Amino acid sequence: MLAWLHLVALGVGLGGVWGRARALHDSLREPVDERALKRALVADTWWGVAAVLWLVTGLWRLLASTEKSTSYYLSNHAFYAKMAMFVAILALEAWPMMTLIRWRMATREPNTRDAGRIEVISYVECALVIAMVLAAVAMARGFGMADGSARAIVTDSLTALGDSAEAAAVEPASSNAPLPIPASSDLELLARELAMPLAGIDPAKLHSNFNDLRAGTRRHEALDIMAPRRTPVMSAASGRVLKLFTSRNGGLMVYAADSSERFILMYAHLDSYAPGLHDGDTLTRGQLIGYVGFTGNASPKAPHLHFAIARSDDVRRWSKGTPVDPLPLLQAARR
Ligand SMILES: [Zn+2]
């Protein structure tokens, strides 16, 4: 709703300030258009409504972390570019706002010189609003992030998810499209959404076993987190359940998509699922999805969670993707 209102304000505001410029232009014409000035004031009111909407929804989204954390915005250059343009618009608007208030209150007579000036200022503000949209899009897609911590973990591996060799085998043979390479901006976005799937474990104290070899030649391409049997496993990100799957190697597994639908998160060797969990269920970060176990090819002496992340172009193909080491992402997520 906040994002919607913020975008609706774009339509209202751009229409308002453009309409104000056009109406002021008309007010300068000969013969005099009696209603042009009135139209300019109506458009100016909508421009003001948009400003209030932008401020309230923008501050709410920034400070209440409704979508991304406050630190996400504050570490993003595109956010500062957007704010600089917003401040420029406020500065430009100060004089027109005061002048038009005086016109409304009839403490100052409308005149062609002021009308012409406000017309030009309005067009400049239009251009700034349009440029702000570009900064907003860049910001939302993770461009302009100040710290590149997640950048080093891009992998060019083209193999399937760690323990899902069997899952891959049940896929139709037609899905031979090249697997996607994770973009650093995607990884940075994911890192900011992630939480540890097991409570009370500090990711800074874990060691990556992503590149360990399993069964001789196959890379592990996941993170094993040791934990007692029946330790609750929480969804590491908001999103949805793609597939509850059982395989000889992975045992009881959950395949889930993150909210961006760009990543597949996989949890394996579960003792059991959370009661009532089904394919397609919406997940919120931290929601119980199952319990640590040793189903599949895990040792009963070493119950653990096998947690894998893969970049995917189509999460409906839940067993396919480009593996990404979860540990650096989880460690980046702690900040
Ligand atoms: Zn494993």
mmCIF file of C-alpha atoms and ligand atoms in Angstrom:
data_model
loop_
_atom_site.group_PDB
_atom_site.id
_atom_site.type_symbol
_atom_site.label_atom_id
_atom_site.label_comp_id
_atom_site.label_asym_id
_atom_site.label_seq_id
_atom_site.Cartn_x
_atom_site.Cartn_y
_atom_site.Cartn_z
ATOM 1 C CA MET A 1 0.000 0.000 0.000
ATOM 2 C CA LEU A 2 2.841 2.414 0.848
ATOM 3 C CA ALA A 3 4.656 1.664 -2.396
ATOM 4 C CA TRP A 4 1.389 2.063 -4.300
ATOM 5 C CA LEU A 5 0.610 5.445 -2.675
ATOM 6 C CA HIS A 6 4.185 6.566 -3.311
ATOM 7 C CA LEU A 7 3.775 5.721 -7.008
ATOM 8 C CA VAL A 8 0.289 7.227 -7.242
ATOM 9 C CA ALA A 9 1.846 10.461 -5.926
ATOM 10 C CA LEU A 10 4.147 10.362 -8.956
ATOM 11 C CA GLY A 11 1.148 10.470 -11.271
ATOM 12 C CA VAL A 12 -0.631 13.145 -9.237
ATOM 13 C CA GLY A 13 2.487 15.274 -8.771
ATOM 14 C CA LEU A 14 3.791 15.135 -12.321
ATOM 15 C CA GLY A 15 0.307 15.892 -13.644
ATOM 16 C CA GLY A 16 -0.060 18.732 -11.139
ATOM 17 C CA VAL A 17 3.228 20.502 -11.806
ATOM 18 C CA TRP A 18 2.967 20.009 -15.585
ATOM 19 C CA GLY A 19 -0.619 21.293 -15.537
ATOM 20 C CA ARG A 20 0.454 24.290 -13.462
ATOM 21 C CA ALA A 21 3.108 25.207 -16.039
ATOM 22 C CA ARG A 22 0.651 24.824 -18.937
ATOM 23 C CA ALA A 23 -2.069 26.855 -17.198
ATOM 24 C CA LEU A 24 0.363 29.663 -16.317
ATOM 25 C CA HIS A 25 1.484 29.682 -19.933
ATOM 26 C CA ASP A 26 -2.162 30.056 -20.984
ATOM 27 C CA SER A 27 -2.650 32.886 -18.471
ATOM 28 C CA LEU A 28 -0.039 34.936 -20.347
ATOM 29 C CA ARG A 29 -1.917 34.714 -23.655
ATOM 30 C CA GLU A 30 -3.828 37.453 -25.418
ATOM 31 C CA PRO A 31 -6.793 37.703 -25.231
ATOM 32 C CA VAL A 32 -6.842 37.007 -21.493
ATOM 33 C CA ASP A 33 -8.074 33.541 -20.481
ATOM 34 C CA GLU A 34 -10.051 34.205 -17.322
ATOM 35 C CA ARG A 35 -9.944 30.609 -16.150
ATOM 36 C CA ALA A 36 -6.275 29.928 -16.803
ATOM 37 C CA LEU A 37 -5.145 31.307 -13.453
ATOM 38 C CA LYS A 38 -7.788 29.278 -11.657
ATOM 39 C CA ARG A 39 -6.567 26.120 -13.456
ATOM 40 C CA ALA A 40 -3.013 26.918 -12.375
ATOM 41 C CA LEU A 41 -4.097 27.127 -8.735
ATOM 42 C CA VAL A 42 -6.016 23.813 -8.947
ATOM 43 C CA ALA A 43 -2.986 22.111 -10.491
ATOM 44 C CA ASP A 44 -0.812 23.653 -7.780
ATOM 45 C CA THR A 45 -3.094 22.112 -5.128
ATOM 46 C CA TRP A 46 -2.569 18.623 -6.647
ATOM 47 C CA TRP A 47 1.180 19.235 -6.740
ATOM 48 C CA GLY A 48 0.945 19.988 -3.006
ATOM 49 C CA VAL A 49 -1.142 16.845 -2.347
ATOM 50 C CA ALA A 50 1.530 14.781 -4.109
ATOM 51 C CA ALA A 51 4.271 16.390 -2.007
ATOM 52 C CA VAL A 52 2.480 15.415 1.211
ATOM 53 C CA LEU A 53 1.915 11.846 -0.083
ATOM 54 C CA TRP A 54 5.576 11.500 -1.090
ATOM 55 C CA LEU A 55 6.835 12.775 2.236
ATOM 56 C CA VAL A 56 4.572 10.634 4.427
ATOM 57 C CA THR A 57 4.930 7.380 2.445
ATOM 58 C CA GLY A 58 8.630 7.954 1.746
ATOM 59 C CA LEU A 59 9.548 8.610 5.377
ATOM 60 C CA TRP A 60 7.388 5.674 6.494
ATOM 61 C CA ARG A 61 9.117 3.310 4.062
ATOM 62 C CA LEU A 62 12.545 4.640 5.012
ATOM 63 C CA LEU A 63 12.208 4.657 8.800
ATOM 64 C CA ALA A 64 9.857 1.724 9.480
ATOM 65 C CA SER A 65 11.836 -0.717 7.287
ATOM 66 C CA THR A 66 8.593 -1.897 5.700
ATOM 67 C CA GLU A 67 10.396 -3.197 2.593
ATOM 68 C CA LYS A 68 14.126 -2.793 3.001
ATOM 69 C CA SER A 69 16.095 -1.886 6.115
ATOM 70 C CA THR A 70 16.903 1.776 6.776
ATOM 71 C CA SER A 71 20.586 0.899 6.394
ATOM 72 C CA TYR A 72 19.880 -0.389 2.890
ATOM 73 C CA TYR A 73 18.845 3.108 1.812
ATOM 74 C CA LEU A 74 21.534 4.888 3.784
ATOM 75 C CA SER A 75 24.308 2.815 2.167
ATOM 76 C CA ASN A 76 23.057 3.467 -1.358
ATOM 77 C CA HIS A 77 24.417 6.275 -3.570
ATOM 78 C CA ALA A 78 21.274 6.256 -5.726
ATOM 79 C CA PHE A 79 19.236 7.031 -2.591
ATOM 80 C CA TYR A 80 21.392 10.114 -1.897
ATOM 81 C CA ALA A 81 21.098 11.197 -5.550
ATOM 82 C CA LYS A 82 17.316 10.893 -5.234
ATOM 83 C CA MET A 83 17.277 12.885 -1.986
ATOM 84 C CA ALA A 84 19.530 15.583 -3.492
ATOM 85 C CA MET A 85 17.021 16.033 -6.320
ATOM 86 C CA PHE A 86 14.153 16.128 -3.803
ATOM 87 C CA VAL A 87 15.921 18.887 -1.841
ATOM 88 C CA ALA A 88 16.553 20.759 -5.121
ATOM 89 C CA ILE A 89 12.817 20.620 -5.886
ATOM 90 C CA LEU A 90 11.982 21.885 -2.378
ATOM 91 C CA ALA A 91 14.439 24.766 -2.792
ATOM 92 C CA LEU A 92 13.078 25.639 -6.242
ATOM 93 C CA GLU A 93 9.500 25.454 -4.958
ATOM 94 C CA ALA A 94 9.904 27.814 -1.978
ATOM 95 C CA TRP A 95 9.384 31.033 -3.943
ATOM 96 C CA PRO A 96 6.540 29.778 -6.224
ATOM 97 C CA MET A 97 4.742 28.328 -3.196
ATOM 98 C CA MET A 98 4.854 31.623 -1.285
ATOM 99 C CA THR A 99 3.898 33.623 -4.377
ATOM 100 C CA LEU A 100 0.907 31.413 -5.181
ATOM 101 C CA ILE A 101 -0.264 31.518 -1.546
ATOM 102 C CA ARG A 102 -0.232 35.334 -1.791
ATOM 103 C CA TRP A 103 -2.224 35.145 -5.028
ATOM 104 C CA ARG A 104 -4.748 32.874 -3.348
ATOM 105 C CA MET A 105 -5.059 35.163 -0.322
ATOM 106 C CA ALA A 106 -5.219 38.176 -2.644
ATOM 107 C CA THR A 107 -2.390 39.883 -0.765
ATOM 108 C CA ARG A 108 -0.503 40.071 -4.052
ATOM 109 C CA GLU A 109 -1.808 40.729 -7.526
ATOM 110 C CA PRO A 110 -1.013 38.011 -10.119
ATOM 111 C CA ASN A 111 1.354 39.393 -12.742
ATOM 112 C CA THR A 112 2.849 38.115 -15.959
ATOM 113 C CA ARG A 113 6.473 38.322 -14.781
ATOM 114 C CA ASP A 114 5.865 36.015 -11.781
ATOM 115 C CA ALA A 115 3.632 33.692 -13.855
ATOM 116 C CA GLY A 116 6.396 33.292 -16.462
ATOM 117 C CA ARG A 117 8.987 32.537 -13.794
ATOM 118 C CA ILE A 118 6.824 29.943 -12.066
ATOM 119 C CA GLU A 119 6.115 28.331 -15.444
ATOM 120 C CA VAL A 120 9.844 27.822 -16.095
ATOM 121 C CA ILE A 121 10.473 26.590 -12.534
ATOM 122 C CA SER A 122 7.626 24.075 -12.938
ATOM 123 C CA TYR A 123 9.202 22.577 -16.056
ATOM 124 C CA VAL A 124 12.555 22.227 -14.280
ATOM 125 C CA GLU A 125 10.756 20.480 -11.405
ATOM 126 C CA CYS A 126 9.122 18.102 -13.922
ATOM 127 C CA ALA A 127 12.558 17.122 -15.223
ATOM 128 C CA LEU A 128 13.845 16.574 -11.672
ATOM 129 C CA VAL A 129 10.855 14.363 -10.787
ATOM 130 C CA ILE A 130 11.511 12.223 -13.880
ATOM 131 C CA ALA A 131 15.210 11.935 -12.959
ATOM 132 C CA MET A 132 14.182 10.920 -9.414
ATOM 133 C CA VAL A 133 12.295 7.950 -10.869
ATOM 134 C CA LEU A 134 15.529 6.746 -12.492
ATOM 135 C CA ALA A 135 17.348 7.014 -9.156
ATOM 136 C CA ALA A 136 14.464 5.183 -7.433
ATOM 137 C CA VAL A 137 14.594 2.298 -9.911
ATOM 138 C CA ALA A 138 18.378 2.014 -9.571
ATOM 139 C CA MET A 139 18.029 2.047 -5.781
ATOM 140 C CA ALA A 140 15.385 -0.684 -5.741
ATOM 141 C CA ARG A 141 17.505 -2.928 -7.957
ATOM 142 C CA GLY A 142 20.562 -2.544 -5.705
ATOM 143 C CA PHE A 143 22.646 -0.318 -7.980
ATOM 144 C CA GLY A 144 24.767 2.215 -6.136
ATOM 145 C CA MET A 145 25.380 0.070 -3.066
ATOM 146 C CA ALA A 146 28.317 1.578 -1.223
ATOM 147 C CA ASP A 147 29.798 -1.666 0.062
ATOM 148 C CA GLY A 148 30.682 -4.524 -2.236
ATOM 149 C CA SER A 149 30.882 -7.263 0.391
ATOM 150 C CA ALA A 150 28.591 -9.592 -1.502
ATOM 151 C CA ARG A 151 30.387 -9.047 -4.781
ATOM 152 C CA ALA A 152 33.206 -11.513 -4.212
ATOM 153 C CA ILE A 153 30.927 -14.508 -3.989
ATOM 154 C CA VAL A 154 29.641 -14.695 -7.536
ATOM 155 C CA THR A 155 30.188 -18.223 -8.729
ATOM 156 C CA ASP A 156 30.456 -19.399 -12.298
ATOM 157 C CA SER A 157 29.565 -22.947 -11.397
ATOM 158 C CA LEU A 158 26.962 -24.443 -13.695
ATOM 159 C CA THR A 159 26.058 -27.475 -11.636
ATOM 160 C CA ALA A 160 22.746 -28.136 -9.938
ATOM 161 C CA LEU A 161 21.973 -27.772 -6.222
ATOM 162 C CA GLY A 162 24.172 -29.797 -3.867
ATOM 163 C CA ASP A 163 22.144 -32.758 -2.737
ATOM 164 C CA SER A 164 19.539 -32.579 -5.459
ATOM 165 C CA ALA A 165 21.140 -34.801 -8.076
ATOM 166 C CA GLU A 166 18.084 -37.008 -7.892
ATOM 167 C CA ALA A 167 15.727 -34.071 -8.040
ATOM 168 C CA ALA A 168 17.517 -32.912 -11.168
ATOM 169 C CA ALA A 169 17.069 -36.347 -12.665
ATOM 170 C CA VAL A 170 13.272 -36.136 -12.438
ATOM 171 C CA GLU A 171 13.255 -32.854 -14.362
ATOM 172 C CA PRO A 172 12.297 -33.070 -18.016
ATOM 173 C CA ALA A 173 15.350 -33.312 -20.246
ATOM 174 C CA SER A 174 14.221 -30.273 -22.235
ATOM 175 C CA SER A 175 15.449 -27.796 -19.620
ATOM 176 C CA ASN A 176 18.928 -27.387 -21.043
ATOM 177 C CA ALA A 177 18.876 -23.589 -21.102
ATOM 178 C CA PRO A 178 22.089 -21.992 -19.779
ATOM 179 C CA LEU A 179 21.927 -21.393 -16.058
ATOM 180 C CA PRO A 180 21.889 -17.753 -14.897
ATOM 181 C CA ILE A 181 24.964 -16.060 -13.473
ATOM 182 C CA PRO A 182 24.036 -14.253 -10.229
ATOM 183 C CA ALA A 183 24.470 -10.480 -10.531
ATOM 184 C CA SER A 184 26.157 -8.765 -7.605
ATOM 185 C CA SER A 185 23.147 -6.477 -7.255
ATOM 186 C CA ASP A 186 20.864 -9.521 -6.868
ATOM 187 C CA LEU A 187 23.178 -10.992 -4.228
ATOM 188 C CA GLU A 188 23.307 -7.699 -2.345
ATOM 189 C CA LEU A 189 19.516 -7.545 -2.300
ATOM 190 C CA LEU A 190 19.295 -11.138 -1.061
ATOM 191 C CA ALA A 191 21.955 -10.545 1.601
ATOM 192 C CA ARG A 192 19.779 -7.786 3.008
ATOM 193 C CA GLU A 193 16.726 -10.035 3.152
ATOM 194 C CA LEU A 194 18.387 -13.078 4.711
ATOM 195 C CA ALA A 195 18.312 -14.338 8.280
ATOM 196 C CA MET A 196 19.943 -17.419 9.808
ATOM 197 C CA PRO A 197 17.733 -20.510 9.424
ATOM 198 C CA LEU A 198 18.781 -21.754 12.867
ATOM 199 C CA ALA A 199 18.428 -19.614 15.991
ATOM 200 C CA GLY A 200 21.366 -18.908 18.258
ATOM 201 C CA ILE A 201 24.072 -19.623 15.693
ATOM 202 C CA ASP A 202 26.521 -16.861 14.825
ATOM 203 C CA PRO A 203 27.372 -17.088 11.093
ATOM 204 C CA ALA A 204 30.677 -15.321 11.793
ATOM 205 C CA LYS A 205 31.783 -18.448 13.651
ATOM 206 C CA LEU A 206 30.912 -20.856 10.826
ATOM 207 C CA HIS A 207 33.313 -21.981 8.117
ATOM 208 C CA SER A 208 32.327 -22.383 4.508
ATOM 209 C CA ASN A 209 32.106 -25.959 3.243
ATOM 210 C CA PHE A 210 30.762 -24.838 -0.119
ATOM 211 C CA ASN A 211 33.799 -26.070 -2.073
ATOM 212 C CA ASP A 212 34.256 -29.334 -0.149
ATOM 213 C CA LEU A 213 34.164 -32.409 -2.332
ATOM 214 C CA ARG A 214 31.418 -34.952 -1.649
ATOM 215 C CA ALA A 215 31.215 -38.462 -3.091
ATOM 216 C CA GLY A 216 34.688 -38.017 -4.541
ATOM 217 C CA THR A 217 34.261 -35.410 -7.246
ATOM 218 C CA ARG A 218 31.025 -33.469 -6.714
ATOM 219 C CA ARG A 219 31.334 -30.103 -5.019
ATOM 220 C CA HIS A 220 29.170 -29.706 -1.903
ATOM 221 C CA GLU A 221 27.842 -26.254 -2.972
ATOM 222 C CA ALA A 222 25.879 -25.686 0.219
ATOM 223 C CA LEU A 223 26.364 -24.829 3.867
ATOM 224 C CA ASP A 224 26.150 -27.556 6.512
ATOM 225 C CA ILE A 225 25.167 -26.233 9.922
ATOM 226 C CA MET A 226 25.530 -28.758 12.752
ATOM 227 C CA ALA A 227 22.683 -28.710 15.290
ATOM 228 C CA PRO A 228 20.952 -31.153 17.616
ATOM 229 C CA ARG A 229 18.119 -33.223 16.160
ATOM 230 C CA ARG A 230 14.716 -31.435 16.281
ATOM 231 C CA THR A 231 16.276 -27.939 16.326
ATOM 232 C CA PRO A 232 13.663 -25.688 14.662
ATOM 233 C CA VAL A 233 14.534 -24.635 11.103
ATOM 234 C CA MET A 234 13.248 -21.202 10.121
ATOM 235 C CA SER A 235 12.752 -19.815 6.631
ATOM 236 C CA ALA A 236 15.852 -17.709 5.889
ATOM 237 C CA ALA A 237 13.883 -15.306 3.684
ATOM 238 C CA SER A 238 10.334 -14.297 2.905
ATOM 239 C CA GLY A 239 8.922 -15.941 -0.197
ATOM 240 C CA ARG A 240 7.044 -19.156 -0.864
ATOM 241 C CA VAL A 241 7.393 -22.910 -0.749
ATOM 242 C CA LEU A 242 8.206 -24.276 -4.201
ATOM 243 C CA LYS A 243 8.345 -27.982 -3.405
ATOM 244 C CA LEU A 244 8.433 -30.313 -0.438
ATOM 245 C CA PHE A 245 10.628 -33.067 -1.800
ATOM 246 C CA THR A 246 12.180 -36.314 -0.620
ATOM 247 C CA SER A 247 15.323 -37.783 -2.156
ATOM 248 C CA ARG A 248 17.779 -40.545 -1.260
ATOM 249 C CA ASN A 249 20.606 -38.054 -0.667
ATOM 250 C CA GLY A 250 18.734 -35.035 0.655
ATOM 251 C CA GLY A 251 16.090 -36.837 2.700
ATOM 252 C CA LEU A 252 13.220 -34.534 3.634
ATOM 253 C CA MET A 253 13.792 -31.251 1.780
ATOM 254 C CA VAL A 254 12.137 -27.861 1.382
ATOM 255 C CA TYR A 255 12.692 -25.897 -1.817
ATOM 256 C CA ALA A 256 11.588 -22.266 -1.440
ATOM 257 C CA ALA A 257 11.789 -19.071 -3.481
ATOM 258 C CA ASP A 258 12.817 -15.747 -1.961
ATOM 259 C CA SER A 259 10.475 -12.758 -2.401
ATOM 260 C CA SER A 260 12.394 -11.533 -5.459
ATOM 261 C CA GLU A 261 11.722 -14.946 -7.116
ATOM 262 C CA ARG A 262 15.348 -14.880 -8.244
ATOM 263 C CA PHE A 263 16.740 -17.313 -5.717
ATOM 264 C CA ILE A 264 15.910 -20.836 -4.617
ATOM 265 C CA LEU A 265 16.623 -21.706 -0.983
ATOM 266 C CA MET A 266 16.897 -25.386 -0.136
ATOM 267 C CA TYR A 267 16.875 -27.041 3.274
ATOM 268 C CA ALA A 268 17.744 -30.753 3.471
ATOM 269 C CA HIS A 269 18.082 -33.706 5.903
ATOM 270 C CA LEU A 270 15.019 -32.468 7.851
ATOM 271 C CA ASP A 271 13.621 -34.710 10.590
ATOM 272 C CA SER A 272 10.110 -33.513 9.770
ATOM 273 C CA TYR A 273 8.297 -30.576 8.228
ATOM 274 C CA ALA A 274 6.485 -27.904 10.211
ATOM 275 C CA PRO A 275 2.885 -29.100 10.667
ATOM 276 C CA GLY A 276 0.622 -27.935 7.867
ATOM 277 C CA LEU A 277 3.406 -26.833 5.496
ATOM 278 C CA HIS A 278 2.437 -27.328 1.839
ATOM 279 C CA ASP A 279 3.725 -26.627 -1.662
ATOM 280 C CA GLY A 280 2.942 -23.040 -2.619
ATOM 281 C CA ASP A 281 2.611 -21.738 0.955
ATOM 282 C CA THR A 282 3.682 -18.145 1.511
ATOM 283 C CA LEU A 283 6.685 -17.881 3.820
ATOM 284 C CA THR A 284 7.739 -15.051 6.060
ATOM 285 C CA ARG A 285 11.346 -14.768 7.164
ATOM 286 C CA GLY A 286 11.809 -16.618 10.453
ATOM 287 C CA GLN A 287 8.743 -18.829 9.952
ATOM 288 C CA LEU A 288 9.116 -22.428 11.183
ATOM 289 C CA ILE A 289 9.438 -24.798 8.223
ATOM 290 C CA GLY A 290 10.785 -27.974 9.844
ATOM 291 C CA TYR A 291 13.258 -29.567 12.219
ATOM 292 C CA VAL A 292 16.924 -30.555 11.922
ATOM 293 C CA GLY A 293 17.440 -34.279 11.340
ATOM 294 C CA PHE A 294 19.586 -36.779 9.495
ATOM 295 C CA THR A 295 17.266 -38.079 6.773
ATOM 296 C CA GLY A 296 18.934 -38.860 3.437
ATOM 297 C CA ASN A 297 22.659 -39.487 3.397
ATOM 298 C CA ALA A 298 23.456 -37.658 6.657
ATOM 299 C CA SER A 299 24.975 -39.548 9.567
ATOM 300 C CA PRO A 300 22.709 -40.184 12.598
ATOM 301 C CA LYS A 301 25.739 -39.167 14.677
ATOM 302 C CA ALA A 302 25.857 -35.753 13.021
ATOM 303 C CA PRO A 303 22.397 -34.263 12.526
ATOM 304 C CA HIS A 304 22.720 -31.031 10.554
ATOM 305 C CA LEU A 305 20.921 -28.637 8.256
ATOM 306 C CA HIS A 306 22.115 -28.686 4.662
ATOM 307 C CA PHE A 307 21.280 -25.174 3.420
ATOM 308 C CA ALA A 308 21.773 -24.267 -0.232
ATOM 309 C CA ILE A 309 21.028 -21.148 -2.301
ATOM 310 C CA ALA A 310 20.862 -21.010 -6.089
ATOM 311 C CA ARG A 311 20.231 -18.182 -8.539
ATOM 312 C CA SER A 312 17.380 -19.067 -10.854
ATOM 313 C CA ASP A 313 15.784 -17.538 -13.946
ATOM 314 C CA ASP A 314 12.632 -19.566 -13.393
ATOM 315 C CA VAL A 315 11.951 -20.763 -9.858
ATOM 316 C CA ARG A 316 9.259 -23.144 -11.124
ATOM 317 C CA ARG A 317 12.211 -25.303 -12.147
ATOM 318 C CA TRP A 318 12.924 -25.671 -8.451
ATOM 319 C CA SER A 319 15.829 -28.107 -8.731
ATOM 320 C CA LYS A 320 17.775 -25.974 -11.223
ATOM 321 C CA GLY A 321 19.961 -22.965 -10.612
ATOM 322 C CA THR A 322 23.455 -21.622 -10.168
ATOM 323 C CA PRO A 323 24.718 -22.435 -6.656
ATOM 324 C CA VAL A 324 25.795 -19.540 -4.463
ATOM 325 C CA ASP A 325 27.709 -19.941 -1.197
ATOM 326 C CA PRO A 326 25.160 -19.085 1.534
ATOM 327 C CA LEU A 327 27.726 -18.286 4.232
ATOM 328 C CA PRO A 328 29.064 -14.906 2.984
ATOM 329 C CA LEU A 329 25.452 -13.841 2.368
ATOM 330 C CA LEU A 330 24.409 -14.831 5.890
ATOM 331 C CA GLN A 331 27.444 -13.055 7.334
ATOM 332 C CA ALA A 332 26.673 -9.916 5.279
ATOM 333 C CA ALA A 333 23.055 -10.125 6.465
ATOM 334 C CA ARG A 334 24.073 -9.757 10.114
ATOM 335 C CA ARG A 335 25.176 -6.159 9.757
HETATM 336 ZN ZN ZN B 1 25.490 -30.809 3.097
#
